[in-house]
Coordinates of C-alpha atoms and ligand atoms in Angstrom, one line a residue:
M4 CA -0.6 0.0 0.2
T5 CA 1.6 3.6 -1.2
R6 CA 1.3 6.7 1.3
F7 CA 1.2 9.6 0.4
I8 CA 3.6 12.9 1.4
F9 CA 2.2 16.2 -0.2
I10 CA 5.4 19.1 0.1
T11 CA 3.9 22.0 -0.1
G12 CA 6.2 25.3 0.2
G13 CA 5.6 28.8 1.8
V14 CA 7.1 32.6 2.4
V15 CA 9.6 32.1 -0.3
S16 CA 10.7 30.0 -3.5
S17 CA 13.4 28.9 -3.6
L18 CA 13.9 27.2 -0.5
G19 CA 15.0 23.6 -2.1
K20 CA 12.2 21.8 -1.9
G21 CA 13.2 19.8 -4.3
L22 CA 15.8 18.8 -2.6
A23 CA 14.1 18.8 0.4
S24 CA 12.1 15.8 -1.2
A25 CA 15.0 14.2 -2.9
A26 CA 16.9 14.5 0.3
L27 CA 13.5 12.9 2.1
G28 CA 12.9 10.1 -0.6
A29 CA 16.5 9.2 0.2
V30 CA 16.5 9.1 3.9
L31 CA 13.1 6.4 4.1
Q32 CA 14.5 4.7 1.5
A33 CA 17.5 4.4 4.2
R34 CA 15.2 3.2 6.6
G35 CA 14.6 0.2 3.8
Y36 CA 11.6 1.9 2.7
K37 CA 11.1 2.2 -1.3
V38 CA 9.8 5.8 -2.6
R39 CA 9.1 8.1 -5.9
L40 CA 8.9 11.4 -6.3
R41 CA 6.5 13.3 -8.5
K42 CA 6.3 16.8 -9.2
L43 CA 3.2 19.6 -9.8
D44 CA 4.6 22.0 -11.5
P45 CA 1.4 25.0 -11.4
Y46 CA 2.6 26.9 -14.6
L47 CA 0.7 26.5 -18.3
N48 CA 3.7 25.2 -20.4
V49 CA 2.3 22.4 -21.2
D50 CA 6.4 21.1 -20.3
P51 CA 9.4 22.7 -19.1
G52 CA 11.0 22.2 -23.3
T53 CA 10.0 25.3 -24.3
M54 CA 10.8 27.2 -21.3
S55 CA 14.6 28.8 -21.5
P56 CA 17.0 27.2 -19.4
Y57 CA 18.5 31.4 -18.2
Q58 CA 14.6 31.6 -16.8
H59 CA 13.8 27.8 -15.3
G60 CA 16.8 26.3 -15.1
E61 CA 17.6 22.9 -16.4
C62 CA 14.7 20.5 -18.8
Y63 CA 15.4 17.6 -17.3
V64 CA 15.4 14.2 -19.2
T65 CA 13.7 10.7 -18.4
D66 CA 14.7 7.5 -20.5
D67 CA 11.0 7.6 -21.7
G68 CA 11.8 11.0 -23.4
A69 CA 9.9 13.5 -20.9
E70 CA 11.6 16.4 -20.5
T71 CA 10.5 17.7 -17.1
D72 CA 11.8 19.9 -14.1
L73 CA 14.9 20.0 -13.0
D74 CA 13.3 18.7 -9.7
L75 CA 12.7 15.7 -11.4
G76 CA 17.0 15.7 -11.6
H77 CA 17.3 16.0 -7.5
Y78 CA 14.9 12.9 -7.0
E79 CA 17.2 10.3 -8.7
R80 CA 20.6 11.9 -7.7
F81 CA 19.3 11.3 -4.4
T82 CA 17.6 8.5 -4.0
G83 CA 18.7 5.8 -7.4
V84 CA 14.6 5.6 -9.2
P85 CA 14.6 6.7 -12.6
S86 CA 11.9 9.0 -13.5
R87 CA 9.4 9.1 -15.6
Q88 CA 6.4 10.8 -18.0
S89 CA 4.4 9.9 -15.2
D90 CA 6.5 12.1 -12.2
N91 CA 5.8 15.3 -13.4
I92 CA 2.9 17.5 -14.4
T93 CA 2.2 20.8 -15.4
T94 CA -1.3 22.6 -15.4
G95 CA -0.6 23.6 -18.9
R96 CA -0.2 19.4 -19.7
I97 CA -3.6 19.0 -17.6
Y98 CA -5.3 21.9 -19.4
S99 CA -4.9 20.4 -23.3
N100 CA -5.9 16.9 -22.0
I101 CA -9.0 17.9 -20.8
I102 CA -9.9 20.8 -23.5
A103 CA -8.4 18.1 -25.8
K104 CA -11.5 15.4 -24.3
E105 CA -13.9 18.3 -24.2
R106 CA -13.4 18.6 -28.4
R107 CA -13.8 15.2 -28.5
G108 CA -16.8 15.4 -26.8
D109 CA -16.2 12.7 -23.8
Y110 CA -17.4 14.7 -21.7
L111 CA -21.3 13.5 -22.6
G112 CA -22.8 17.9 -22.0
A113 CA -21.6 18.6 -19.0
T114 CA -19.9 21.7 -18.0
V115 CA -16.1 22.1 -17.8
Q116 CA -15.3 22.7 -14.3
V117 CA -11.6 23.5 -12.2
I118 CA -13.4 21.4 -8.9
P119 CA -14.0 18.4 -10.3
H120 CA -12.5 18.1 -13.2
V121 CA -9.6 19.8 -13.3
T122 CA -9.0 18.7 -10.2
D123 CA -9.3 14.7 -10.7
A124 CA -7.0 14.6 -13.2
I125 CA -4.5 16.3 -11.0
K126 CA -6.0 13.2 -8.1
E127 CA -5.6 11.0 -11.0
F128 CA -2.3 11.8 -12.6
V129 CA -1.0 11.5 -8.3
T130 CA -2.1 7.8 -8.0
A131 CA -1.5 6.3 -11.1
D132 CA 1.8 4.6 -11.9
L133 CA 3.4 3.9 -8.8
G134 CA 3.9 0.2 -8.1
D135 CA 4.7 -1.1 -5.6
A136 CA 6.7 2.1 -3.9
D137 CA 5.9 2.6 -0.2
F138 CA 6.2 5.6 -0.1
L139 CA 5.1 8.6 -3.1
L140 CA 6.9 12.4 -2.2
C141 CA 4.6 14.3 -4.2
E142 CA 5.6 18.0 -4.6
V143 CA 3.6 21.5 -5.5
G144 CA 5.8 23.3 -7.2
G145 CA 5.2 26.9 -6.7
T146 CA 4.2 28.5 -3.3
V147 CA 1.5 29.0 -1.3
G148 CA -1.1 31.8 -1.5
D149 CA -0.3 31.5 -5.6
I150 CA -3.2 31.4 -7.9
E151 CA -1.8 29.2 -10.6
S152 CA -1.2 26.7 -7.4
L153 CA -4.4 26.7 -5.8
P154 CA -6.5 23.5 -7.9
F155 CA -2.6 21.7 -7.1
L156 CA -4.3 22.7 -3.6
E157 CA -7.5 21.7 -3.7
A158 CA -6.5 18.5 -5.3
I159 CA -4.1 17.5 -2.9
R160 CA -6.4 18.8 -0.2
Q161 CA -9.4 16.0 -1.2
L162 CA -6.7 13.5 -1.4
G163 CA -5.6 14.0 2.1
N164 CA -9.8 13.3 2.9
E165 CA -9.9 10.4 0.8
L166 CA -6.9 8.4 1.8
G167 CA -7.1 9.6 5.3
R168 CA -4.7 10.8 8.1
E169 CA -3.3 7.3 7.8
R170 CA -2.7 7.4 3.8
A171 CA -1.6 10.8 3.6
C172 CA 1.2 13.3 5.1
F173 CA 0.8 16.8 4.7
V174 CA 4.8 18.5 5.2
H175 CA 5.5 22.3 4.7
L176 CA 8.7 24.0 3.5
T177 CA 8.9 27.5 5.0
L178 CA 11.9 29.6 5.9
V179 CA 12.2 31.3 9.9
P180 CA 14.9 34.5 8.5
W181 CA 17.2 36.5 10.8
I182 CA 16.7 39.4 11.0
A183 CA 20.3 41.3 11.7
S184 CA 19.1 44.2 13.2
A185 CA 17.2 42.7 16.1
G186 CA 19.2 39.4 16.2
E187 CA 16.5 37.5 16.6
L188 CA 14.5 35.0 14.8
K189 CA 11.2 35.5 13.0
T190 CA 8.7 33.0 12.7
K191 CA 6.0 35.1 12.5
P192 CA 6.1 34.5 8.0
T193 CA 5.8 31.1 8.8
Q194 CA 2.6 31.7 11.0
H195 CA 1.3 33.2 8.7
S196 CA 1.8 30.2 5.7
V197 CA 1.1 28.0 7.4
Q198 CA -2.4 30.2 8.3
Q199 CA -2.8 30.5 4.3
L200 CA -2.4 26.4 4.1
Q201 CA -4.8 25.9 6.1
S202 CA -7.2 29.1 4.9
V203 CA -6.7 26.2 1.3
G204 CA -8.2 23.6 4.2
I205 CA -4.6 21.9 4.2
R206 CA -3.4 20.7 8.0
C207 CA 0.6 20.8 7.8
D208 CA 1.8 18.0 10.4
I209 CA 5.3 18.4 10.0
L210 CA 7.1 21.8 8.9
L211 CA 10.5 21.1 7.7
C212 CA 11.8 25.2 8.9
R213 CA 15.0 26.6 6.6
S214 CA 17.1 28.6 8.2
E215 CA 20.9 30.1 8.5
H216 CA 21.4 30.5 11.6
D217 CA 20.5 27.5 14.8
I218 CA 17.1 27.7 15.8
P219 CA 16.6 27.3 19.8
A220 CA 14.0 25.3 21.7
S221 CA 12.2 28.7 22.5
A222 CA 11.4 29.3 18.9
R223 CA 10.9 25.8 17.9
K224 CA 8.4 26.2 21.1
K225 CA 6.7 29.4 19.6
I226 CA 6.2 28.1 16.2
A227 CA 4.7 24.4 17.6
L228 CA 1.8 26.5 19.2
F229 CA 0.6 29.4 17.0
C230 CA 0.9 26.5 14.2
N231 CA -0.9 24.4 15.5
L232 CA 1.4 20.9 16.6
R233 CA 4.1 18.8 18.5
E234 CA 7.4 20.3 18.5
E235 CA 8.9 17.3 17.2
A236 CA 7.1 18.5 13.9
V237 CA 8.6 21.4 13.8
I238 CA 11.6 20.4 12.1
P239 CA 15.0 23.0 11.5
A240 CA 16.6 22.7 8.3
L241 CA 19.5 24.8 8.8
N242 CA 22.6 25.2 5.7
A243 CA 24.4 22.2 4.8
R244 CA 28.3 22.0 3.7
S245 CA 26.9 20.1 0.8
I246 CA 23.6 19.1 -0.5
Y247 CA 24.2 15.3 -0.1
E248 CA 24.9 16.3 3.5
V249 CA 20.9 16.9 3.8
P250 CA 19.9 13.4 4.3
I251 CA 22.1 12.8 7.4
Q252 CA 20.8 16.5 8.9
Y253 CA 17.0 15.0 8.3
H254 CA 18.0 12.2 10.4
R255 CA 19.4 14.1 13.2
E256 CA 16.3 16.5 13.0
G257 CA 13.7 13.3 13.4
F258 CA 12.5 14.5 9.9
D259 CA 12.2 10.9 8.9
H260 CA 11.4 9.5 12.3
E261 CA 8.1 11.8 12.3
V262 CA 6.5 11.1 8.9
L263 CA 7.3 7.7 10.2
R264 CA 5.8 8.2 12.5
H265 CA 2.9 9.8 11.4
F266 CA 1.7 6.9 9.2
G267 CA 2.0 4.8 12.3
L268 CA 4.8 3.0 10.7
P269 CA 8.1 0.4 12.0
Q270 CA 11.1 2.1 12.8
P271 CA 14.1 0.2 11.2
E272 CA 17.2 2.0 11.7
P273 CA 18.7 3.9 8.5
D274 CA 21.8 2.6 6.6
L275 CA 23.1 6.2 5.7
G276 CA 26.9 4.8 5.6
R277 CA 26.7 6.0 1.6
W278 CA 26.1 9.5 2.4
T279 CA 28.7 9.3 5.1
E280 CA 31.0 8.1 2.9
I281 CA 29.6 11.1 0.0
V282 CA 30.4 13.9 2.2
R283 CA 33.6 12.8 3.7
R284 CA 35.0 12.9 0.0
V285 CA 33.5 16.3 -0.4
T286 CA 34.3 18.1 2.6
Q287 CA 38.2 16.1 3.0
P288 CA 39.3 16.2 -0.3
E289 CA 42.9 15.6 -1.9
G290 CA 43.1 17.8 -4.5
E291 CA 41.9 19.9 -6.4
V292 CA 41.2 20.7 -10.2
E293 CA 39.8 22.9 -12.4
I294 CA 37.8 22.7 -15.7
A295 CA 36.9 25.9 -18.0
I296 CA 32.8 25.9 -18.3
V297 CA 32.3 27.5 -21.8
G298 CA 28.8 28.2 -22.8
K299 CA 25.6 30.1 -22.9
Y300 CA 23.5 30.4 -19.4
T301 CA 26.1 30.4 -16.8
S302 CA 25.2 33.5 -14.9
L303 CA 22.8 30.4 -14.0
L304 CA 24.1 27.6 -12.0
D305 CA 20.2 26.2 -12.5
A306 CA 21.1 26.4 -16.6
Y307 CA 23.5 23.6 -15.8
K308 CA 22.3 21.7 -13.0
S309 CA 23.0 17.9 -13.8
L310 CA 26.3 18.8 -15.7
N311 CA 27.0 20.8 -12.4
E312 CA 26.1 18.0 -10.1
A313 CA 27.9 15.5 -12.0
L314 CA 31.1 17.1 -12.3
T315 CA 31.2 16.8 -8.8
H316 CA 30.1 13.4 -8.5
G317 CA 33.8 12.9 -11.1
G318 CA 35.4 14.4 -8.2
I319 CA 34.0 12.6 -5.1
A320 CA 35.1 9.3 -7.2
N321 CA 38.9 11.0 -7.9
S322 CA 39.0 12.5 -4.4
V323 CA 39.2 15.5 -5.5
R324 CA 37.3 18.7 -5.3
V325 CA 36.7 20.1 -8.5
K326 CA 35.9 24.2 -9.2
L327 CA 34.3 25.6 -12.1
N328 CA 34.9 27.9 -14.1
W329 CA 31.7 29.2 -15.9
I330 CA 32.9 31.3 -18.7
E331 CA 30.5 33.1 -21.4
S332 CA 31.5 32.0 -25.0
E333 CA 31.3 35.2 -26.7
I334 CA 34.4 36.1 -24.5
F335 CA 36.6 34.1 -27.1
E336 CA 35.2 35.8 -30.1
G337 CA 36.4 38.8 -32.4
D338 CA 39.5 39.8 -34.6
A339 CA 42.1 39.0 -32.2
P340 CA 40.8 36.6 -28.6
N341 CA 42.2 36.6 -26.2
F342 CA 42.6 32.9 -24.2
D343 CA 43.6 33.9 -20.7
A344 CA 40.3 32.9 -19.4
L345 CA 41.8 29.0 -20.0
D346 CA 44.9 29.6 -18.4
G347 CA 43.9 27.8 -15.6
A348 CA 41.9 25.0 -16.3
H349 CA 43.0 21.4 -16.4
A350 CA 40.1 20.2 -18.7
I351 CA 38.1 22.7 -20.7
L352 CA 34.3 21.3 -21.7
V353 CA 31.2 22.8 -24.0
P354 CA 27.8 21.7 -22.3
G355 CA 24.4 21.9 -24.5
G356 CA 23.2 24.4 -26.0
F357 CA 21.1 25.7 -28.8
G358 CA 21.5 28.5 -31.4
E359 CA 24.0 30.4 -32.6
R360 CA 24.9 33.3 -30.2
G361 CA 27.6 32.3 -27.9
A362 CA 28.9 29.0 -30.6
E363 CA 32.2 30.7 -32.7
G364 CA 33.3 30.7 -29.1
K365 CA 32.5 27.4 -28.2
I366 CA 33.7 26.3 -31.6
R367 CA 37.4 28.4 -30.5
A368 CA 37.5 26.9 -26.6
V369 CA 37.5 23.8 -28.3
R370 CA 40.5 25.0 -30.9
Y371 CA 42.0 25.7 -27.8
A372 CA 41.2 22.1 -26.4
R373 CA 42.4 20.4 -28.7
E374 CA 45.8 22.3 -30.0
K375 CA 47.0 22.8 -26.4
K376 CA 46.1 19.3 -25.9
V377 CA 44.0 20.0 -22.3
P378 CA 41.5 17.6 -21.8
Y379 CA 38.4 18.0 -23.4
F380 CA 34.8 17.2 -23.2
G381 CA 31.8 18.1 -25.7
I382 CA 28.1 17.4 -25.2
C383 CA 25.7 17.1 -27.0
F384 CA 25.9 20.7 -28.3
G385 CA 29.9 20.3 -27.5
M386 CA 30.0 17.0 -29.8
Q387 CA 29.3 19.5 -32.7
M388 CA 31.0 21.9 -32.7
A389 CA 34.2 20.3 -31.9
C390 CA 33.3 18.0 -35.4
I391 CA 32.6 22.0 -36.6
E392 CA 36.0 23.0 -35.5
A393 CA 37.4 19.8 -36.9
A394 CA 36.5 19.8 -39.8
R395 CA 36.7 23.9 -40.4
T396 CA 40.5 23.7 -39.3
L397 CA 41.9 19.7 -40.1
C398 CA 39.7 18.9 -42.8
G399 CA 40.0 24.0 -44.4
V400 CA 36.4 23.3 -44.9
A401 CA 36.1 26.9 -43.9
K402 CA 32.6 26.8 -44.0
A403 CA 31.6 24.2 -42.0
S404 CA 28.4 24.6 -39.9
T405 CA 25.4 23.9 -38.9
T406 CA 21.8 24.0 -40.3
E407 CA 20.6 24.5 -36.3
F408 CA 21.8 28.7 -37.5
G409 CA 20.4 28.5 -41.2
P410 CA 21.6 26.8 -44.5
T411 CA 24.9 26.4 -45.4
P412 CA 26.6 24.8 -48.1
E413 CA 29.0 22.7 -45.3
P414 CA 25.7 21.1 -43.0
V415 CA 28.7 19.5 -40.8
V416 CA 25.6 19.0 -38.2
G417 CA 22.0 19.2 -40.5
L418 CA 18.4 19.0 -38.8
L419 CA 17.2 15.9 -38.1
T420 CA 14.9 14.3 -40.2
E421 CA 14.0 10.1 -38.9
W422 CA 15.6 8.0 -36.5
V423 CA 14.3 4.4 -35.1
R424 CA 12.6 4.4 -31.7
G425 CA 12.1 0.9 -31.3
N426 CA 10.3 -0.9 -33.6
S427 CA 9.7 2.2 -34.8
L428 CA 10.0 5.0 -37.6
E429 CA 10.0 9.1 -35.7
K430 CA 9.7 11.9 -38.5
R431 CA 10.2 15.3 -38.6
G432 CA 10.0 18.3 -40.7
V433 CA 11.6 22.0 -40.6
G434 CA 8.5 23.7 -40.0
D435 CA 7.0 21.2 -37.2
N436 CA 6.2 22.9 -33.6
M437 CA 9.0 22.5 -31.5
G438 CA 7.4 21.2 -28.1
G439 CA 8.3 17.5 -27.1
T440 CA 9.5 16.7 -30.5
M441 CA 14.1 16.6 -30.7
R442 CA 15.0 13.4 -29.6
L443 CA 14.3 12.6 -26.4
G444 CA 15.2 10.2 -24.0
A445 CA 16.8 7.0 -23.5
Y446 CA 18.5 5.6 -26.9
D447 CA 21.3 2.5 -27.4
C448 CA 24.5 3.5 -28.2
D449 CA 27.2 0.5 -29.6
L450 CA 30.9 1.5 -28.7
A451 CA 33.8 0.8 -31.2
R452 CA 36.0 -1.8 -30.4
G453 CA 39.3 -0.9 -28.2
S454 CA 37.7 2.9 -28.9
I455 CA 38.7 4.9 -25.3
V456 CA 35.0 4.9 -24.4
A457 CA 34.8 1.5 -24.5
D458 CA 36.9 1.5 -22.0
I459 CA 35.1 3.6 -19.6
Y460 CA 32.3 2.7 -19.5
G461 CA 33.6 -1.4 -20.2
K462 CA 31.0 -2.6 -22.9
S463 CA 29.7 -2.3 -26.0
R464 CA 26.2 -0.9 -25.5
I465 CA 24.9 1.7 -23.6
Q466 CA 22.1 3.6 -23.1
E467 CA 22.1 7.0 -22.6
R468 CA 19.0 9.8 -22.2
H469 CA 19.1 12.8 -26.0
R470 CA 17.3 15.9 -26.1
H471 CA 18.7 17.6 -29.7
R472 CA 17.3 17.9 -32.8
Y473 CA 20.3 18.1 -34.7
E474 CA 23.0 15.1 -35.1
V475 CA 26.5 15.0 -36.4
N476 CA 26.1 14.7 -40.8
I477 CA 27.3 10.8 -41.5
N478 CA 28.3 12.4 -44.8
Y479 CA 31.3 13.8 -43.7
K480 CA 31.9 10.8 -41.4
P481 CA 35.1 10.1 -43.5
M482 CA 37.2 13.3 -43.9
L483 CA 37.0 14.2 -40.5
E484 CA 38.3 10.0 -39.2
K485 CA 40.7 11.2 -42.3
A486 CA 41.5 14.1 -40.2
G487 CA 42.1 12.3 -37.3
L488 CA 38.1 11.9 -35.6
R489 CA 37.0 8.0 -34.6
F490 CA 32.9 7.4 -34.7
S491 CA 33.8 5.0 -31.8
G492 CA 30.0 5.5 -31.0
M493 CA 27.2 5.0 -33.1
S494 CA 23.5 4.4 -33.2
P495 CA 22.5 0.6 -33.7
D496 CA 21.6 0.9 -37.1
G497 CA 24.8 2.9 -37.8
E498 CA 23.1 6.1 -39.2
L499 CA 23.8 8.2 -36.3
P500 CA 26.4 9.9 -34.3
E501 CA 26.9 9.1 -31.1
I502 CA 30.2 9.5 -29.8
V503 CA 33.5 10.9 -31.1
E504 CA 36.9 11.1 -29.8
I505 CA 40.6 12.2 -31.0
P506 CA 42.4 8.9 -30.0
D507 CA 45.7 11.3 -30.3
H508 CA 44.8 13.4 -27.4
P509 CA 45.0 13.3 -23.7
W510 CA 41.1 13.2 -23.2
F511 CA 39.3 14.1 -26.1
V512 CA 35.7 13.4 -26.0
G513 CA 32.3 14.3 -27.3
V514 CA 29.3 13.2 -26.9
Q515 CA 26.1 13.7 -28.5
F516 CA 23.6 12.4 -25.4
H517 CA 23.6 14.0 -22.1
P518 CA 25.3 11.7 -19.5
E519 CA 25.1 14.3 -17.2
L520 CA 21.4 13.1 -16.0
K521 CA 22.3 10.0 -15.0
S522 CA 25.6 10.0 -13.0
K523 CA 24.9 10.2 -9.0
P524 CA 26.7 11.0 -6.3
F525 CA 27.3 7.0 -5.3
E526 CA 27.9 5.4 -8.3
P527 CA 29.6 8.8 -10.2
H528 CA 28.8 8.4 -14.7
P529 CA 32.0 6.7 -15.8
L530 CA 32.4 9.3 -18.3
F531 CA 32.7 12.2 -15.6
T532 CA 35.1 9.9 -13.2
S533 CA 37.4 9.8 -16.5
F534 CA 36.9 12.9 -17.5
V535 CA 38.1 14.5 -14.0
K536 CA 41.1 11.3 -13.7
A537 CA 42.1 13.6 -17.2
A538 CA 41.9 16.2 -15.2
V539 CA 44.2 15.3 -12.1
T540 CA 46.4 14.3 -14.9
Q541 CA 46.8 17.5 -16.2
S542 CA 46.9 18.7 -13.4
R543 CA 50.4 17.4 -12.1
L544 CA 51.3 18.8 -16.3
V545 CA 51.0 22.0 -15.2
Ligands
LIG17 N1 21.0 22.7 -30.4 C1 21.3 21.6 -31.0 C2 20.4 20.4 -31.1 O1 19.4 20.5 -31.2 C3 22.3 20.2 -29.2 C4 21.2 20.5 -28.6 C5 22.1 20.3 -26.6 O2 22.8 20.6 -27.2 N2 21.2 19.5 -25.8 O3 20.9 19.3 -31.7

């Protein structure tokens, strides 16, 4: 029987509700329970695939090809449970399904309304596809009081009522700010937030209080009193040294104990050894390497959330701290580019990206890495730019480009118009819709025997997640191979280049997929482990 834990947020956004949900999932798992995590997003986009990562952070892609909120990345990194399309829904998707049904006439003349039709659709989504999970942790995006989250709150209120207290628990995350001028922590915003939740009929069972200062017993007591809770149900959530310390912290503060107590479930001792070891490696590294990330949205770290984490995981695997130097690629453009910014870098990475702006700078960064023999990792767009760079510099094809930037006489990278997914053929055309139409999700890739990547992965067939509309043009393969690039990963039908590498280089790998999406702190992705290792080697040379 699955029990439901609903996680809402109040006072301000960005308190780390996604992380809190993920870390609670990890502690419950450490107690031997099976968990699933799910997110309800109140915005009107059908999925975050069409949203700028600059505004919304990265779009996280699941094995089954869903473009989802980046919190699903936290869920996977903390629990190792692969997310699915059925783990993320938005207002946009709910409404588009309902409107399609209404147009088909499925409502048989009924007036279609928020209650019950929208709320029923939300409840159906929350309770579907749970498998054998002991707990579903369901996070509601946004903060209480937002107009757009009301139908979601109403739906979980109804669910709480239908399931009963033994099967539903409401956790509310708030902020307890420190007011420097008063030298005091203030509990009022939390009280108001809890009241606001009550005004939509939800009584929270556990309060998680984010704070930058220790929450003294007196403040905890006051919050409990005003919010109608037992003191033990007011859990302090202070800043941690590493996000991977949060599961340990929650356990110390009794969060998991309170959840299990709420449901009246047994409390087997948790095994938190995995997290202690990760925190030890993160906080006591044996060295440091610097990796330059040359991209476009570098001022918003959430735009490359999974990448950031995967590099940390590579550091964990090598017992080093990975210092990331985010560089706007445009600084390498113009007539006399200066590469000083790359001076201290022990390795260079060009991540996924879209559009022409900044692309020239990325191509130049690739050239720098290739010629100076600095380890280079190109991810998706970063692989495409590596192929264009090689075509231009090594093969003399000055006009080499991608059709993503407009018509070109030398489409080294071109629009993907058809590919095989399972037993079917996917087709795309130039004027197609932008939403949900890329090559998305996990695809097989065969690795060439004796290649660098075959050695790194230790196998010959891998599955990695994709999100791209363009692809290295196979017609240029012979030319690029002659110039020293090895096409070491191909789709099983041999049609789509998936990996290129340069054997005659300390570490030069470009991949069409996004390996960062599958990396976990307790299972660092082999490519990131190997790349950081190459950076360590490089750091010893300079
Ligand atoms: N813009 C490129 C494409 O669509 C690369 C996408 C990416 O880096 N995720 O193919």
